[in-house]
Each structure stands twice: as structure tokens, then as C-alpha cells.
Amino acid sequence: MSKFLMERYGSALRADYVQPGHHGNNSLTTDFYDLVAPKAILFDAPEWLMVGESYDAKVLAEYFQEQDIPYYDYRNAPNRFLLH
């Protein structure tokens, strides 16, 4: 899906905030997120999914951390985002 979206929409893919699909597990590629260039990531995911060794959500969160992109999940709830 990542390849299709990037080829079809290219540089039109921009967002300040992104919520990875499927709770961040089996999500889109990091190349997709690099193209979108979000300022923050919102994981709709419980702790066990974010820290479990056999889930991709942890790997994706670590990638965002390496890129200095803040991410939020249930561990730091309650989270509030006011979009203007």
C-alpha cells in the first residue's frame, strides 16, 4: 500500500499528525512516513502492543524516536490534541 500511495500521490502526502493504521502494527513503511513528514505520531495502541517483541508497533515507535518525532500512545494518556 505504501508504494501505491507514494507513486499515486507523491509530494501531496503531507500531514502534521499521523495515526498509523492497525494500531501501528503491520503499518505503512518508514519511507511513507518520511514522505508525509509528520510533526507527531498518534498510536491508538495499548502498552502490550507498543512494547511486545513480536509486534511491529514497537519497531515503528523506535524509528520515530530516532527521527526525533514525538509519538503518543496509551502509556502517556490522557492525550489531548486541539486541531485548529
mmCIF file of N, CA and C in Angstrom:
data_model
loop_
_atom_site.group_PDB
_atom_site.id
_atom_site.type_symbol
_atom_site.label_atom_id
_atom_site.label_comp_id
_atom_site.label_asym_id
_atom_site.label_seq_id
_atom_site.Cartn_x
_atom_site.Cartn_y
_atom_site.Cartn_z
ATOM 1 N N MET A 1 0.815 -1.175 0.000
ATOM 2 C CA MET A 1 0.000 0.000 0.000
ATOM 3 C C MET A 1 0.875 1.260 0.000
ATOM 4 N N SER A 2 1.983 1.232 0.738
ATOM 5 C CA SER A 2 2.862 2.402 0.794
ATOM 6 C C SER A 2 3.338 2.816 -0.588
ATOM 7 N N LYS A 3 3.820 1.846 -1.344
ATOM 8 C CA LYS A 3 4.346 2.128 -2.678
ATOM 9 C C LYS A 3 3.261 2.752 -3.562
ATOM 10 N N PHE A 4 2.068 2.188 -3.532
ATOM 11 C CA PHE A 4 0.960 2.704 -4.327
ATOM 12 C C PHE A 4 0.652 4.151 -3.953
ATOM 13 N N LEU A 5 0.524 4.422 -2.668
ATOM 14 C CA LEU A 5 0.189 5.778 -2.224
ATOM 15 C C LEU A 5 1.272 6.783 -2.606
ATOM 16 N N MET A 6 2.537 6.395 -2.447
ATOM 17 C CA MET A 6 3.629 7.306 -2.769
ATOM 18 C C MET A 6 3.707 7.564 -4.265
ATOM 19 N N GLU A 7 3.514 6.528 -5.082
ATOM 20 C CA GLU A 7 3.552 6.706 -6.538
ATOM 21 C C GLU A 7 2.357 7.517 -7.026
ATOM 22 N N ARG A 8 1.213 7.272 -6.449
ATOM 23 C CA ARG A 8 -0.012 7.939 -6.912
ATOM 24 C C ARG A 8 -0.115 9.392 -6.458
ATOM 25 N N TYR A 9 0.254 9.646 -5.185
ATOM 26 C CA TYR A 9 0.036 10.979 -4.623
ATOM 27 C C TYR A 9 1.320 11.762 -4.329
ATOM 28 N N GLY A 10 2.450 11.093 -4.295
ATOM 29 C CA GLY A 10 3.754 11.737 -4.150
ATOM 30 C C GLY A 10 3.814 12.827 -3.108
ATOM 31 N N SER A 11 4.273 13.992 -3.514
ATOM 32 C CA SER A 11 4.506 15.097 -2.582
ATOM 33 C C SER A 11 3.222 15.689 -2.007
ATOM 34 N N ALA A 12 2.061 15.274 -2.511
ATOM 35 C CA ALA A 12 0.790 15.747 -1.940
ATOM 36 C C ALA A 12 0.521 15.093 -0.593
ATOM 37 N N LEU A 13 1.291 14.069 -0.264
ATOM 38 C CA LEU A 13 1.124 13.384 1.020
ATOM 39 C C LEU A 13 1.870 14.159 2.108
ATOM 40 N N ARG A 14 1.168 15.020 2.796
ATOM 41 C CA ARG A 14 1.739 15.800 3.893
ATOM 42 C C ARG A 14 0.733 15.836 5.025
ATOM 43 N N ALA A 15 1.234 15.779 6.262
ATOM 44 C CA ALA A 15 0.363 15.868 7.428
ATOM 45 C C ALA A 15 1.183 16.259 8.647
ATOM 46 N N ASP A 16 0.601 17.052 9.505
ATOM 47 C CA ASP A 16 1.257 17.407 10.765
ATOM 48 C C ASP A 16 1.179 16.261 11.764
ATOM 49 N N TYR A 17 0.048 15.545 11.752
ATOM 50 C CA TYR A 17 -0.184 14.438 12.675
ATOM 51 C C TYR A 17 -0.612 13.216 11.885
ATOM 52 N N VAL A 18 -0.102 12.057 12.293
ATOM 53 C CA VAL A 18 -0.446 10.809 11.618
ATOM 54 C C VAL A 18 -0.794 9.765 12.670
ATOM 55 N N GLN A 19 -1.844 9.015 12.398
ATOM 56 C CA GLN A 19 -2.183 7.855 13.220
ATOM 57 C C GLN A 19 -1.917 6.624 12.376
ATOM 58 N N PRO A 20 -0.882 5.845 12.716
ATOM 59 C CA PRO A 20 -0.593 4.649 11.928
ATOM 60 C C PRO A 20 -1.772 3.679 11.931
ATOM 61 N N GLY A 21 -2.016 3.092 10.782
ATOM 62 C CA GLY A 21 -3.086 2.120 10.679
ATOM 63 C C GLY A 21 -2.802 0.867 11.485
ATOM 64 N N HIS A 22 -3.842 0.160 11.802
ATOM 65 C CA HIS A 22 -3.778 -1.106 12.535
ATOM 66 C C HIS A 22 -2.966 -0.973 13.810
ATOM 67 N N HIS A 23 -3.165 0.126 14.521
ATOM 68 C CA HIS A 23 -2.507 0.405 15.804
ATOM 69 C C HIS A 23 -0.984 0.487 15.683
ATOM 70 N N GLY A 24 -0.486 0.703 14.483
ATOM 71 C CA GLY A 24 0.959 0.773 14.265
ATOM 72 C C GLY A 24 1.583 -0.572 13.978
ATOM 73 N N ASN A 25 0.801 -1.623 14.048
ATOM 74 C CA ASN A 25 1.301 -2.966 13.783
ATOM 75 C C ASN A 25 0.982 -3.319 12.328
ATOM 76 N N ASN A 26 1.975 -3.789 11.595
ATOM 77 C CA ASN A 26 1.817 -4.053 10.161
ATOM 78 C C ASN A 26 1.374 -2.793 9.426
ATOM 79 N N SER A 27 1.993 -1.678 9.766
ATOM 80 C CA SER A 27 1.617 -0.378 9.231
ATOM 81 C C SER A 27 2.305 -0.120 7.899
ATOM 82 N N LEU A 28 2.251 1.117 7.454
ATOM 83 C CA LEU A 28 2.923 1.525 6.225
ATOM 84 C C LEU A 28 4.436 1.586 6.463
ATOM 85 N N THR A 29 5.204 1.723 5.395
ATOM 86 C CA THR A 29 6.666 1.717 5.505
ATOM 87 C C THR A 29 7.191 3.038 6.075
ATOM 88 N N THR A 30 8.413 2.999 6.563
ATOM 89 C CA THR A 30 9.029 4.231 7.070
ATOM 90 C C THR A 30 9.251 5.228 5.933
ATOM 91 N N ASP A 31 9.452 4.747 4.710
ATOM 92 C CA ASP A 31 9.573 5.659 3.562
ATOM 93 C C ASP A 31 8.305 6.490 3.396
ATOM 94 N N PHE A 32 7.155 5.861 3.609
ATOM 95 C CA PHE A 32 5.893 6.586 3.532
ATOM 96 C C PHE A 32 5.850 7.693 4.575
ATOM 97 N N TYR A 33 6.200 7.363 5.816
ATOM 98 C CA TYR A 33 6.168 8.369 6.880
ATOM 99 C C TYR A 33 7.200 9.467 6.655
ATOM 100 N N ASP A 34 8.345 9.116 6.072
ATOM 101 C CA ASP A 34 9.341 10.137 5.731
ATOM 102 C C ASP A 34 8.764 11.124 4.720
ATOM 103 N N LEU A 35 8.031 10.631 3.753
ATOM 104 C CA LEU A 35 7.427 11.489 2.740
ATOM 105 C C LEU A 35 6.345 12.385 3.344
ATOM 106 N N VAL A 36 5.529 11.830 4.218
ATOM 107 C CA VAL A 36 4.453 12.594 4.860
ATOM 108 C C VAL A 36 5.021 13.649 5.815
ATOM 109 N N ALA A 37 6.142 13.349 6.443
ATOM 110 C CA ALA A 37 6.858 14.266 7.337
ATOM 111 C C ALA A 37 5.989 14.817 8.478
ATOM 112 N N PRO A 38 5.410 13.937 9.286
ATOM 113 C CA PRO A 38 4.572 14.406 10.387
ATOM 114 C C PRO A 38 5.393 15.042 11.504
ATOM 115 N N LYS A 39 4.730 15.903 12.269
ATOM 116 C CA LYS A 39 5.355 16.523 13.446
ATOM 117 C C LYS A 39 5.146 15.664 14.683
ATOM 118 N N ALA A 40 4.137 14.803 14.665
ATOM 119 C CA ALA A 40 3.857 13.897 15.779
ATOM 120 C C ALA A 40 3.061 12.706 15.268
ATOM 121 N N ILE A 41 3.192 11.598 15.988
ATOM 122 C CA ILE A 41 2.517 10.361 15.638
ATOM 123 C C ILE A 41 1.598 9.974 16.791
ATOM 124 N N LEU A 42 0.387 9.545 16.454
ATOM 125 C CA LEU A 42 -0.605 9.173 17.454
ATOM 126 C C LEU A 42 -0.923 7.689 17.316
ATOM 127 N N PHE A 43 -0.352 6.876 18.192
ATOM 128 C CA PHE A 43 -0.619 5.436 18.171
ATOM 129 C C PHE A 43 -1.873 5.153 18.985
ATOM 130 N N ASP A 44 -2.865 4.572 18.362
ATOM 131 C CA ASP A 44 -4.064 4.113 19.065
ATOM 132 C C ASP A 44 -3.767 2.679 19.483
ATOM 133 N N ALA A 45 -2.890 2.544 20.490
ATOM 134 C CA ALA A 45 -2.386 1.217 20.824
ATOM 135 C C ALA A 45 -2.137 1.073 22.320
ATOM 136 N N PRO A 46 -2.499 -0.066 22.878
ATOM 137 C CA PRO A 46 -2.218 -0.330 24.286
ATOM 138 C C PRO A 46 -0.741 -0.638 24.510
ATOM 139 N N GLU A 47 -0.345 -0.603 25.753
ATOM 140 C CA GLU A 47 1.066 -0.804 26.094
ATOM 141 C C GLU A 47 1.612 -2.127 25.580
ATOM 142 N N TRP A 48 0.859 -3.212 25.712
ATOM 143 C CA TRP A 48 1.381 -4.517 25.315
ATOM 144 C C TRP A 48 1.738 -4.565 23.836
ATOM 145 N N LEU A 49 1.056 -3.776 23.025
ATOM 146 C CA LEU A 49 1.360 -3.742 21.599
ATOM 147 C C LEU A 49 2.588 -2.868 21.317
ATOM 148 N N MET A 50 2.769 -1.843 22.137
ATOM 149 C CA MET A 50 3.887 -0.917 21.931
ATOM 150 C C MET A 50 5.217 -1.472 22.435
ATOM 151 N N VAL A 51 5.187 -2.430 23.344
ATOM 152 C CA VAL A 51 6.435 -2.944 23.916
ATOM 153 C C VAL A 51 6.694 -4.407 23.568
ATOM 154 N N GLY A 52 5.702 -5.083 23.016
ATOM 155 C CA GLY A 52 5.853 -6.501 22.702
ATOM 156 C C GLY A 52 6.898 -6.745 21.630
ATOM 157 N N GLU A 53 7.754 -7.712 21.876
ATOM 158 C CA GLU A 53 8.851 -8.020 20.945
ATOM 159 C C GLU A 53 8.360 -8.530 19.598
ATOM 160 N N SER A 54 7.184 -9.123 19.544
ATOM 161 C CA SER A 54 6.727 -9.696 18.282
ATOM 162 C C SER A 54 5.755 -8.790 17.535
ATOM 163 N N TYR A 55 5.755 -7.503 17.870
ATOM 164 C CA TYR A 55 4.855 -6.566 17.200
ATOM 165 C C TYR A 55 5.642 -5.449 16.530
ATOM 166 N N ASP A 56 5.189 -5.054 15.347
ATOM 167 C CA ASP A 56 5.859 -4.008 14.582
ATOM 168 C C ASP A 56 5.666 -2.615 15.168
ATOM 169 N N ALA A 57 4.664 -2.430 16.004
ATOM 170 C CA ALA A 57 4.413 -1.106 16.578
ATOM 171 C C ALA A 57 5.634 -0.613 17.347
ATOM 172 N N LYS A 58 6.281 -1.499 18.073
ATOM 173 C CA LYS A 58 7.475 -1.134 18.839
ATOM 174 C C LYS A 58 8.589 -0.662 17.901
ATOM 175 N N VAL A 59 8.795 -1.380 16.831
ATOM 176 C CA VAL A 59 9.839 -1.032 15.860
ATOM 177 C C VAL A 59 9.531 0.319 15.217
ATOM 178 N N LEU A 60 8.276 0.545 14.874
ATOM 179 C CA LEU A 60 7.878 1.806 14.260
ATOM 180 C C LEU A 60 8.055 2.964 15.245
ATOM 181 N N ALA A 61 7.677 2.756 16.492
ATOM 182 C CA ALA A 61 7.859 3.793 17.518
ATOM 183 C C ALA A 61 9.338 4.111 17.707
ATOM 184 N N GLU A 62 10.187 3.103 17.695
ATOM 185 C CA GLU A 62 11.632 3.328 17.823
ATOM 186 C C GLU A 62 12.159 4.125 16.636
ATOM 187 N N TYR A 63 11.629 3.859 15.461
ATOM 188 C CA TYR A 63 12.036 4.614 14.279
ATOM 189 C C TYR A 63 11.699 6.096 14.451
ATOM 190 N N PHE A 64 10.479 6.390 14.897
ATOM 191 C CA PHE A 64 10.089 7.788 15.100
ATOM 192 C C PHE A 64 10.939 8.438 16.175
ATOM 193 N N GLN A 65 11.276 7.694 17.199
ATOM 194 C CA GLN A 65 12.130 8.229 18.256
ATOM 195 C C GLN A 65 13.508 8.582 17.692
ATOM 196 N N GLU A 66 14.058 7.741 16.856
ATOM 197 C CA GLU A 66 15.350 8.019 16.216
ATOM 198 C C GLU A 66 15.285 9.262 15.331
ATOM 199 N N GLN A 67 14.111 9.526 14.753
ATOM 200 C CA GLN A 67 13.923 10.689 13.876
ATOM 201 C C GLN A 67 13.534 11.943 14.662
ATOM 202 N N ASP A 68 13.490 11.846 15.993
ATOM 203 C CA ASP A 68 13.068 12.949 16.867
ATOM 204 C C ASP A 68 11.650 13.415 16.569
ATOM 205 N N ILE A 69 10.794 12.482 16.221
ATOM 206 C CA ILE A 69 9.374 12.770 16.005
ATOM 207 C C ILE A 69 8.642 12.236 17.232
ATOM 208 N N PRO A 70 8.014 13.100 18.003
ATOM 209 C CA PRO A 70 7.314 12.605 19.196
ATOM 210 C C PRO A 70 6.150 11.706 18.825
ATOM 211 N N TYR A 71 5.929 10.703 19.652
ATOM 212 C CA TYR A 71 4.785 9.826 19.442
ATOM 213 C C TYR A 71 4.061 9.637 20.769
ATOM 214 N N TYR A 72 2.773 9.394 20.654
ATOM 215 C CA TYR A 72 1.906 9.272 21.813
ATOM 216 C C TYR A 72 1.119 7.978 21.709
ATOM 217 N N ASP A 73 0.947 7.319 22.855
ATOM 218 C CA ASP A 73 0.129 6.115 22.912
ATOM 219 C C ASP A 73 -0.566 6.071 24.270
ATOM 220 N N TYR A 74 -1.201 4.958 24.585
ATOM 221 C CA TYR A 74 -1.969 4.864 25.824
ATOM 222 C C TYR A 74 -1.100 4.992 27.076
ATOM 223 N N ARG A 75 0.188 4.718 26.967
ATOM 224 C CA ARG A 75 1.062 4.800 28.146
ATOM 225 C C ARG A 75 1.180 6.212 28.683
ATOM 226 N N ASN A 76 1.035 7.213 27.836
ATOM 227 C CA ASN A 76 1.129 8.590 28.316
ATOM 228 C C ASN A 76 -0.227 9.290 28.255
ATOM 229 N N ALA A 77 -1.300 8.506 28.367
ATOM 230 C CA ALA A 77 -2.660 9.054 28.378
ATOM 231 C C ALA A 77 -2.926 9.756 29.710
ATOM 232 N N PRO A 78 -3.829 10.688 29.793
ATOM 233 C CA PRO A 78 -4.689 11.101 28.698
ATOM 234 C C PRO A 78 -3.967 12.065 27.762
ATOM 235 N N ASN A 79 -4.206 11.900 26.502
ATOM 236 C CA ASN A 79 -3.640 12.787 25.489
ATOM 237 C C ASN A 79 -4.757 13.639 24.915
ATOM 238 N N ARG A 80 -4.454 14.897 24.699
ATOM 239 C CA ARG A 80 -5.426 15.805 24.075
ATOM 240 C C ARG A 80 -4.732 16.548 22.964
ATOM 241 N N PHE A 81 -5.421 16.644 21.851
ATOM 242 C CA PHE A 81 -4.887 17.365 20.709
ATOM 243 C C PHE A 81 -5.953 18.314 20.202
ATOM 244 N N LEU A 82 -5.641 19.580 20.211
ATOM 245 C CA LEU A 82 -6.556 20.581 19.699
ATOM 246 C C LEU A 82 -6.101 20.973 18.317
ATOM 247 N N LEU A 83 -6.885 20.628 17.335
ATOM 248 C CA LEU A 83 -6.533 20.933 15.956
ATOM 249 C C LEU A 83 -7.298 22.174 15.529
ATOM 250 N N HIS A 84 -6.576 23.126 14.993
ATOM 251 C CA HIS A 84 -7.190 24.408 14.567
ATOM 252 C C HIS A 84 -7.191 24.491 13.063
#
